[in-house]
mmCIF file of C-alpha atoms in Angstrom:
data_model
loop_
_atom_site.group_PDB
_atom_site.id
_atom_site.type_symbol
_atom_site.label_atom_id
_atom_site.label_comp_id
_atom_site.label_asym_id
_atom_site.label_seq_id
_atom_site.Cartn_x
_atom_site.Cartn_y
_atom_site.Cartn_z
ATOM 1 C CA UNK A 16 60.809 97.138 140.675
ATOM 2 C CA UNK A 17 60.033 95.128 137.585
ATOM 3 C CA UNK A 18 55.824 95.942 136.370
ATOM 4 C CA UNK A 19 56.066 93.405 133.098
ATOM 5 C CA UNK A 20 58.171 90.384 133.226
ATOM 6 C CA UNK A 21 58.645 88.909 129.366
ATOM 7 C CA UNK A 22 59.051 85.490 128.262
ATOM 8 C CA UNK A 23 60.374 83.253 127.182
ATOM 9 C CA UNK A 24 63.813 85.367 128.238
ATOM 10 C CA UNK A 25 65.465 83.744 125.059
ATOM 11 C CA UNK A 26 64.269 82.403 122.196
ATOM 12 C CA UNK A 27 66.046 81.399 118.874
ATOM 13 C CA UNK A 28 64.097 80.948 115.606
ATOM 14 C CA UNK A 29 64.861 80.277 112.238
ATOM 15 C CA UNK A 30 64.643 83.375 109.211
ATOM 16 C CA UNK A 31 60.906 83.320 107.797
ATOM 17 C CA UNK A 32 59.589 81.412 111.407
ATOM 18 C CA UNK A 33 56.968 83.479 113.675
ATOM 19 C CA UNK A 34 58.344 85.063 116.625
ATOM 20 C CA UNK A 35 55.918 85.472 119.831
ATOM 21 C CA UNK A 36 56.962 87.263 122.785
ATOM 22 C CA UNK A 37 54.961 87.892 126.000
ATOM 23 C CA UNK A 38 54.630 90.030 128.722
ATOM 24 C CA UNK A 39 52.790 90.249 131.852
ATOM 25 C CA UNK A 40 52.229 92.972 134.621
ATOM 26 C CA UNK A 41 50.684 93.113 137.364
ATOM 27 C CA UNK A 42 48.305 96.548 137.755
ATOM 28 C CA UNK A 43 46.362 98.379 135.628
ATOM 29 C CA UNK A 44 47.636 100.232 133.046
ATOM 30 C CA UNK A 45 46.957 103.467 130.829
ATOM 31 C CA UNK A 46 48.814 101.838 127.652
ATOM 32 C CA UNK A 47 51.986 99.161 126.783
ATOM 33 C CA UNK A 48 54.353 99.778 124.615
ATOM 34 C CA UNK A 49 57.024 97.664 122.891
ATOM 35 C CA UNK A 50 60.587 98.722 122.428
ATOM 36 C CA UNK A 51 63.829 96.842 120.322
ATOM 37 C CA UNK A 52 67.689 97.110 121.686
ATOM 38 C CA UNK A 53 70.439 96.089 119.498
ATOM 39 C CA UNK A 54 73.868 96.200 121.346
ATOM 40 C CA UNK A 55 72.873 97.088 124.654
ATOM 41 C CA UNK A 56 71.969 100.591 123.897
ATOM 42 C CA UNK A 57 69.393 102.489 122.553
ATOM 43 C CA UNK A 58 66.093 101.686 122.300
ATOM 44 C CA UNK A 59 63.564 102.142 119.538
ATOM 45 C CA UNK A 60 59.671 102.247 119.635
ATOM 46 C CA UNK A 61 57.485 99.685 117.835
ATOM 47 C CA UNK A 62 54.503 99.985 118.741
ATOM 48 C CA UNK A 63 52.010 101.552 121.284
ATOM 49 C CA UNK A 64 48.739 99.672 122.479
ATOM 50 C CA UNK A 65 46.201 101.539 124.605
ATOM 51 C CA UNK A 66 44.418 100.069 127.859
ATOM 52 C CA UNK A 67 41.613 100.487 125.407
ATOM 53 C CA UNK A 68 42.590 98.357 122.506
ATOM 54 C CA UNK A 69 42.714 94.689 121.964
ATOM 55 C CA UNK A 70 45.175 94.387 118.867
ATOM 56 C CA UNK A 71 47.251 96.362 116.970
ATOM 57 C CA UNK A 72 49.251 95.756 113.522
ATOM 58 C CA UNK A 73 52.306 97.692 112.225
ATOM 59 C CA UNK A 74 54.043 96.280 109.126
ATOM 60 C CA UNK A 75 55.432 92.710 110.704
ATOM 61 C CA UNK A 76 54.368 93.207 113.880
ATOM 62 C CA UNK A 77 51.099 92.450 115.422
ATOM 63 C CA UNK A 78 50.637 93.050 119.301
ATOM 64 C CA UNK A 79 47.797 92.358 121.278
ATOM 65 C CA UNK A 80 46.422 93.238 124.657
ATOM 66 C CA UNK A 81 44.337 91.138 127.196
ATOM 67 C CA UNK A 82 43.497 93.641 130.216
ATOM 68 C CA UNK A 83 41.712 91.066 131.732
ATOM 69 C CA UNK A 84 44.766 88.562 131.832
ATOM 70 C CA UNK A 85 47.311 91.648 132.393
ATOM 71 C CA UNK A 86 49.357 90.069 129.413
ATOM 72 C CA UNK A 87 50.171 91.521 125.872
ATOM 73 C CA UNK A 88 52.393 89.647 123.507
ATOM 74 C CA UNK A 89 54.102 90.524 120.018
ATOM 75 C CA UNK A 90 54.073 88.395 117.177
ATOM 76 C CA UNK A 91 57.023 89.052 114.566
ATOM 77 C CA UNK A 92 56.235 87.210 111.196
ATOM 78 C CA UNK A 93 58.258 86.156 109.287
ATOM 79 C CA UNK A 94 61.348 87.013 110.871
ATOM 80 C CA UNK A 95 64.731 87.941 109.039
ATOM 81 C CA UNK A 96 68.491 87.697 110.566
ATOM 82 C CA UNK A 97 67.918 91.862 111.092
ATOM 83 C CA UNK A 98 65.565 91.257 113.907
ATOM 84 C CA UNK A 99 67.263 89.719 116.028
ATOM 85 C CA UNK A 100 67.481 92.224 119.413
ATOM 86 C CA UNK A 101 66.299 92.253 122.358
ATOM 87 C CA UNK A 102 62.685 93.277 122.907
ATOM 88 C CA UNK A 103 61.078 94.929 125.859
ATOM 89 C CA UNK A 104 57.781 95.777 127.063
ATOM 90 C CA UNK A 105 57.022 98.518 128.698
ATOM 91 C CA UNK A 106 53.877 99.604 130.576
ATOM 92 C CA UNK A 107 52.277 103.413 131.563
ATOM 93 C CA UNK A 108 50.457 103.182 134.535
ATOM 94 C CA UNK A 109 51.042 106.472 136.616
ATOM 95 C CA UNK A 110 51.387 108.958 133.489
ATOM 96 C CA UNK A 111 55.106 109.451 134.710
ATOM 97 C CA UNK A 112 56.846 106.892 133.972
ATOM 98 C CA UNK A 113 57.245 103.766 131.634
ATOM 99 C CA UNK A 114 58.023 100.493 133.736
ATOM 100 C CA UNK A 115 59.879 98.332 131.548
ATOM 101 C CA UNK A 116 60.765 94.505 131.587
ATOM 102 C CA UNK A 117 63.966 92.826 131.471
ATOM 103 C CA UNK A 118 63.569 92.022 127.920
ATOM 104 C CA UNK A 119 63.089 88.759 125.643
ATOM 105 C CA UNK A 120 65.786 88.193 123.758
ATOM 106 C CA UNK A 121 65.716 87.046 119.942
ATOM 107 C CA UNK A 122 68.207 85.658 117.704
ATOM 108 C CA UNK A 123 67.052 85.095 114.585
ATOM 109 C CA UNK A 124 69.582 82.290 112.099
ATOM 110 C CA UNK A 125 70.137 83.016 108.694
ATOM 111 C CA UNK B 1 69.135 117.209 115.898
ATOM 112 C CA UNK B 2 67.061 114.569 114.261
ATOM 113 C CA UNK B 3 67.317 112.361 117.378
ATOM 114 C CA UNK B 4 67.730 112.409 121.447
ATOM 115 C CA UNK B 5 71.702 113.042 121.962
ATOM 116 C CA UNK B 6 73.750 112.412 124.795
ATOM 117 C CA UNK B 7 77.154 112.856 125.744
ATOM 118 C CA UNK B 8 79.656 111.753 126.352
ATOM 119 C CA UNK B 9 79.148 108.025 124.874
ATOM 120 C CA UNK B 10 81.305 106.714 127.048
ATOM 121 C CA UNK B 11 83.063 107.904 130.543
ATOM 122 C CA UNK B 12 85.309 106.196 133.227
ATOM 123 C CA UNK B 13 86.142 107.752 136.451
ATOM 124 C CA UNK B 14 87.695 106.816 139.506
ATOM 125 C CA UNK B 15 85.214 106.367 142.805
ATOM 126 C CA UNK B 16 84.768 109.289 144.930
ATOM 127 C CA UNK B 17 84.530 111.245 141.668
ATOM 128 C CA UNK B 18 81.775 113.900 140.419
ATOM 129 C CA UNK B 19 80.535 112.622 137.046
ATOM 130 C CA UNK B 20 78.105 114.915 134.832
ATOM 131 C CA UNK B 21 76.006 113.111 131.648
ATOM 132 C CA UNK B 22 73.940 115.069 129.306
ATOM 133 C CA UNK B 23 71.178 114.820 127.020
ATOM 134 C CA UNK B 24 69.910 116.853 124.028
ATOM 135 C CA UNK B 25 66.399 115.746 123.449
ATOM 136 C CA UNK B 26 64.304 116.191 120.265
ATOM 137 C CA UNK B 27 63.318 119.882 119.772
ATOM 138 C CA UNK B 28 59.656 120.289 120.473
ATOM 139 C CA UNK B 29 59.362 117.246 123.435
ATOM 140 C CA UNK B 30 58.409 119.055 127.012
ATOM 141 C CA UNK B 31 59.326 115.514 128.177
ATOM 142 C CA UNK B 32 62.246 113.753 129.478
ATOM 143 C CA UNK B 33 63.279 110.674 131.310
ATOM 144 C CA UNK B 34 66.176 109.383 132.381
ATOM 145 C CA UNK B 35 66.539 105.726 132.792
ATOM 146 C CA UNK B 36 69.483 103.859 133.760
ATOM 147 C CA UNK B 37 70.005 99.998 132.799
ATOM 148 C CA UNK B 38 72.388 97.281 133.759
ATOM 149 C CA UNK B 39 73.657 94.616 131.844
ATOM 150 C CA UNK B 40 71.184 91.574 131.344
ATOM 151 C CA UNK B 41 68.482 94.055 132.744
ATOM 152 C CA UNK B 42 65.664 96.038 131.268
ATOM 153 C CA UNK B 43 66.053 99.986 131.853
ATOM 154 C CA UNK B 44 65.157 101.053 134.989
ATOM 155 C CA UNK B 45 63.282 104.251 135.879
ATOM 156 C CA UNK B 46 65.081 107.372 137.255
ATOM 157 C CA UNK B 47 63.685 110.773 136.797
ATOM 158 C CA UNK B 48 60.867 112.423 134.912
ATOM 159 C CA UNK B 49 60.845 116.261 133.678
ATOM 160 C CA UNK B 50 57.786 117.847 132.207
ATOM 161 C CA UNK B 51 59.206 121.207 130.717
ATOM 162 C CA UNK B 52 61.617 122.310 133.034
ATOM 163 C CA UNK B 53 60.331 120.880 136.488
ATOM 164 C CA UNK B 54 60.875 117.448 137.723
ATOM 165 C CA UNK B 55 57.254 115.885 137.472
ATOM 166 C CA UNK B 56 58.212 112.729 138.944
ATOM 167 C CA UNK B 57 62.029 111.800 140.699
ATOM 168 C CA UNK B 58 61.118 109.010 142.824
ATOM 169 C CA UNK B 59 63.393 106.613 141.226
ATOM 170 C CA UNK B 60 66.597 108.589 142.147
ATOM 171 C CA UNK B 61 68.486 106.134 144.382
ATOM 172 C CA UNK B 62 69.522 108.015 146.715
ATOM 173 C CA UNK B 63 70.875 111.964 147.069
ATOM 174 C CA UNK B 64 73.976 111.418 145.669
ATOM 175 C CA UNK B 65 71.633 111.543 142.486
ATOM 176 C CA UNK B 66 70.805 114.868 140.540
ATOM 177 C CA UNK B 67 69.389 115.926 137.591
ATOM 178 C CA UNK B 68 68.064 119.286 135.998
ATOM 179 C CA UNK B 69 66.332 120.434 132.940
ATOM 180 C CA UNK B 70 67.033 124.631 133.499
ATOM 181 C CA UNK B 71 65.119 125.638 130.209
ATOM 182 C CA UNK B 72 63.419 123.308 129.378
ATOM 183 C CA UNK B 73 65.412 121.551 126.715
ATOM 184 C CA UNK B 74 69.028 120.070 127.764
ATOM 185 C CA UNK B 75 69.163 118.034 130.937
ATOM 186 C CA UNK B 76 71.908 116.719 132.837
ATOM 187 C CA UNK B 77 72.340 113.778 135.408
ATOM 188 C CA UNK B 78 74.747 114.793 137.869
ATOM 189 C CA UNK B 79 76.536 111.866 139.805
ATOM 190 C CA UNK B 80 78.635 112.711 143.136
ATOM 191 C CA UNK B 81 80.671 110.506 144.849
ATOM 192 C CA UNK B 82 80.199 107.924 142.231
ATOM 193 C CA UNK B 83 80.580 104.207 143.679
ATOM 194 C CA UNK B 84 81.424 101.255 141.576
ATOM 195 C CA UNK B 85 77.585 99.830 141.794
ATOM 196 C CA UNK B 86 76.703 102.743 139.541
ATOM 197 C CA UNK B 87 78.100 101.622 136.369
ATOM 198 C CA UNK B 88 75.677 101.060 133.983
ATOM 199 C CA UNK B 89 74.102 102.433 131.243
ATOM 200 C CA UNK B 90 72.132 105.914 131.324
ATOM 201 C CA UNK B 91 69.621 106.587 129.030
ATOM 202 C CA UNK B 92 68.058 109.522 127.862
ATOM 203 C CA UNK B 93 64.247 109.491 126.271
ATOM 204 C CA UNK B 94 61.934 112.320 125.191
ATOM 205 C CA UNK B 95 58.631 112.583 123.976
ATOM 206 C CA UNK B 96 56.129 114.730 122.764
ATOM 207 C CA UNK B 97 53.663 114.973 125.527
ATOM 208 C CA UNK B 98 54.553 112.210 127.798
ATOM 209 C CA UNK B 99 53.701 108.536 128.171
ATOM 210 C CA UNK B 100 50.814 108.420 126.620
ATOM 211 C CA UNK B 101 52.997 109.026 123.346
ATOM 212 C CA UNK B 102 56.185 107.584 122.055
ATOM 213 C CA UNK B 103 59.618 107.503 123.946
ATOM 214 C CA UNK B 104 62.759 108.145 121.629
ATOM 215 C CA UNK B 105 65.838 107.342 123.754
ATOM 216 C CA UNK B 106 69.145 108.332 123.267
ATOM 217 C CA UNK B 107 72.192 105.696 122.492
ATOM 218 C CA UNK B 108 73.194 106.181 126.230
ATOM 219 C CA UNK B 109 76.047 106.740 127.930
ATOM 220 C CA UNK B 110 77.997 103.770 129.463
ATOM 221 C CA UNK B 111 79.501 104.705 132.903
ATOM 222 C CA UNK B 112 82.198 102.722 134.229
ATOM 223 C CA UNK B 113 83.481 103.627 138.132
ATOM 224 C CA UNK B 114 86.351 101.762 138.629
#
């Protein structure tokens, strides 16, 4: 089963617009991460929020965390045509195992 | 290797078949996950080694799946008596010291049971 559930599940944006994606589970958690797929196949870290922590930059990405609201989201400024992917989140909540989404998916127009 | 490695990228095979996949994860990680993920779906939790035992194989679907991890380093998922509902894509991730770090995963390989 499913722990986050992302949306919007598509989302199309002009190069140099703001991409926000969000993602919501449903129990507690020991961290969320974020992960990017181009083609279908592998997947490569972003970035790794703990239960802990509230916000978190790298480069062009900013992610926060609301344990409260059992929602993160991930902001991608402004965007170029290379990010366009699709993005997952992914949460830790049994220290086996990542749970993972079924992904937003951005396209972002030259 | 620099990166998580699996073989082969690709494989077809008839149903009924035995399939095997593999995965070379990065030197150093005592953990590995397979993950398997279908198309318009996000991956979807199989198996989890810590060294060479499996910590954590509740997402197996069923005992037709296998997987082992004999020295800690090279794993494969073993597949027998594949059915058509198992194509997909299988992914391979290590990490350092488990979830509470970094996944790398593997570019997959794409099984097709026709």
């Amino acid at each position: 089963s499913q722990q986050g559930e992302e949306d919007p599940q598509a989302l199309s944006i002009q190069e140099g617009e703001n991409a926000t994606m969000n993602c919501s589970y449903k129990t507690s958690i020991n961290n969320l991460q974020w992960y990017r797929q181009n083609s279908g196949r592998g997947l490569v870290h972003l970035i790794l929020i703990r239960s802990n922590e509230r916000e978190k930059h790298s480069g062009r990405l900013r992610v926060t965390l609301d344990t409260s609201k059992k929602s993160s989201s991930l902001l991608i400024t402004a965007s170029r045509a290379a990010d366009t992917a699709s993005y997952f989140c992914a949460t830790d909540t049994s220290g086996s195992r990542l749970t993972f989404g079924e992904g937003t998916q951005l396209t972002v127009n030259p | 290797g620099a990166g998580v490695s699996q073989t082969p990228s690709n494989k077809v095979t008839e149903k009924g078949k035995y399939v095997e996949l593999r995965c070379d994860p990065i030197s150093g990680h005592t953990a590995l996950y397979w993950y398997r993920q279908s198309l318009g779906q996000g991956p979807e939790f199989l198996i989890y080694f810590q060294g060479t035992g499996a910590a954590d194989d509740s997402g197996l679907p069923n005992d037709r799946f296998f997987a082992v991890r004999p020295e800690g380093s090279v794993s494969t998922l073993k597949i027998q008596r594949t059915e058509r509902g198992d194509s997909a894509v299988y992914l391979c991730a290590s990490s350092r010291y488990g979830t509470a770090t970094e996944a790398f995963f593997g570019q997959g390989t794409r099984l097709t049971v026709v």
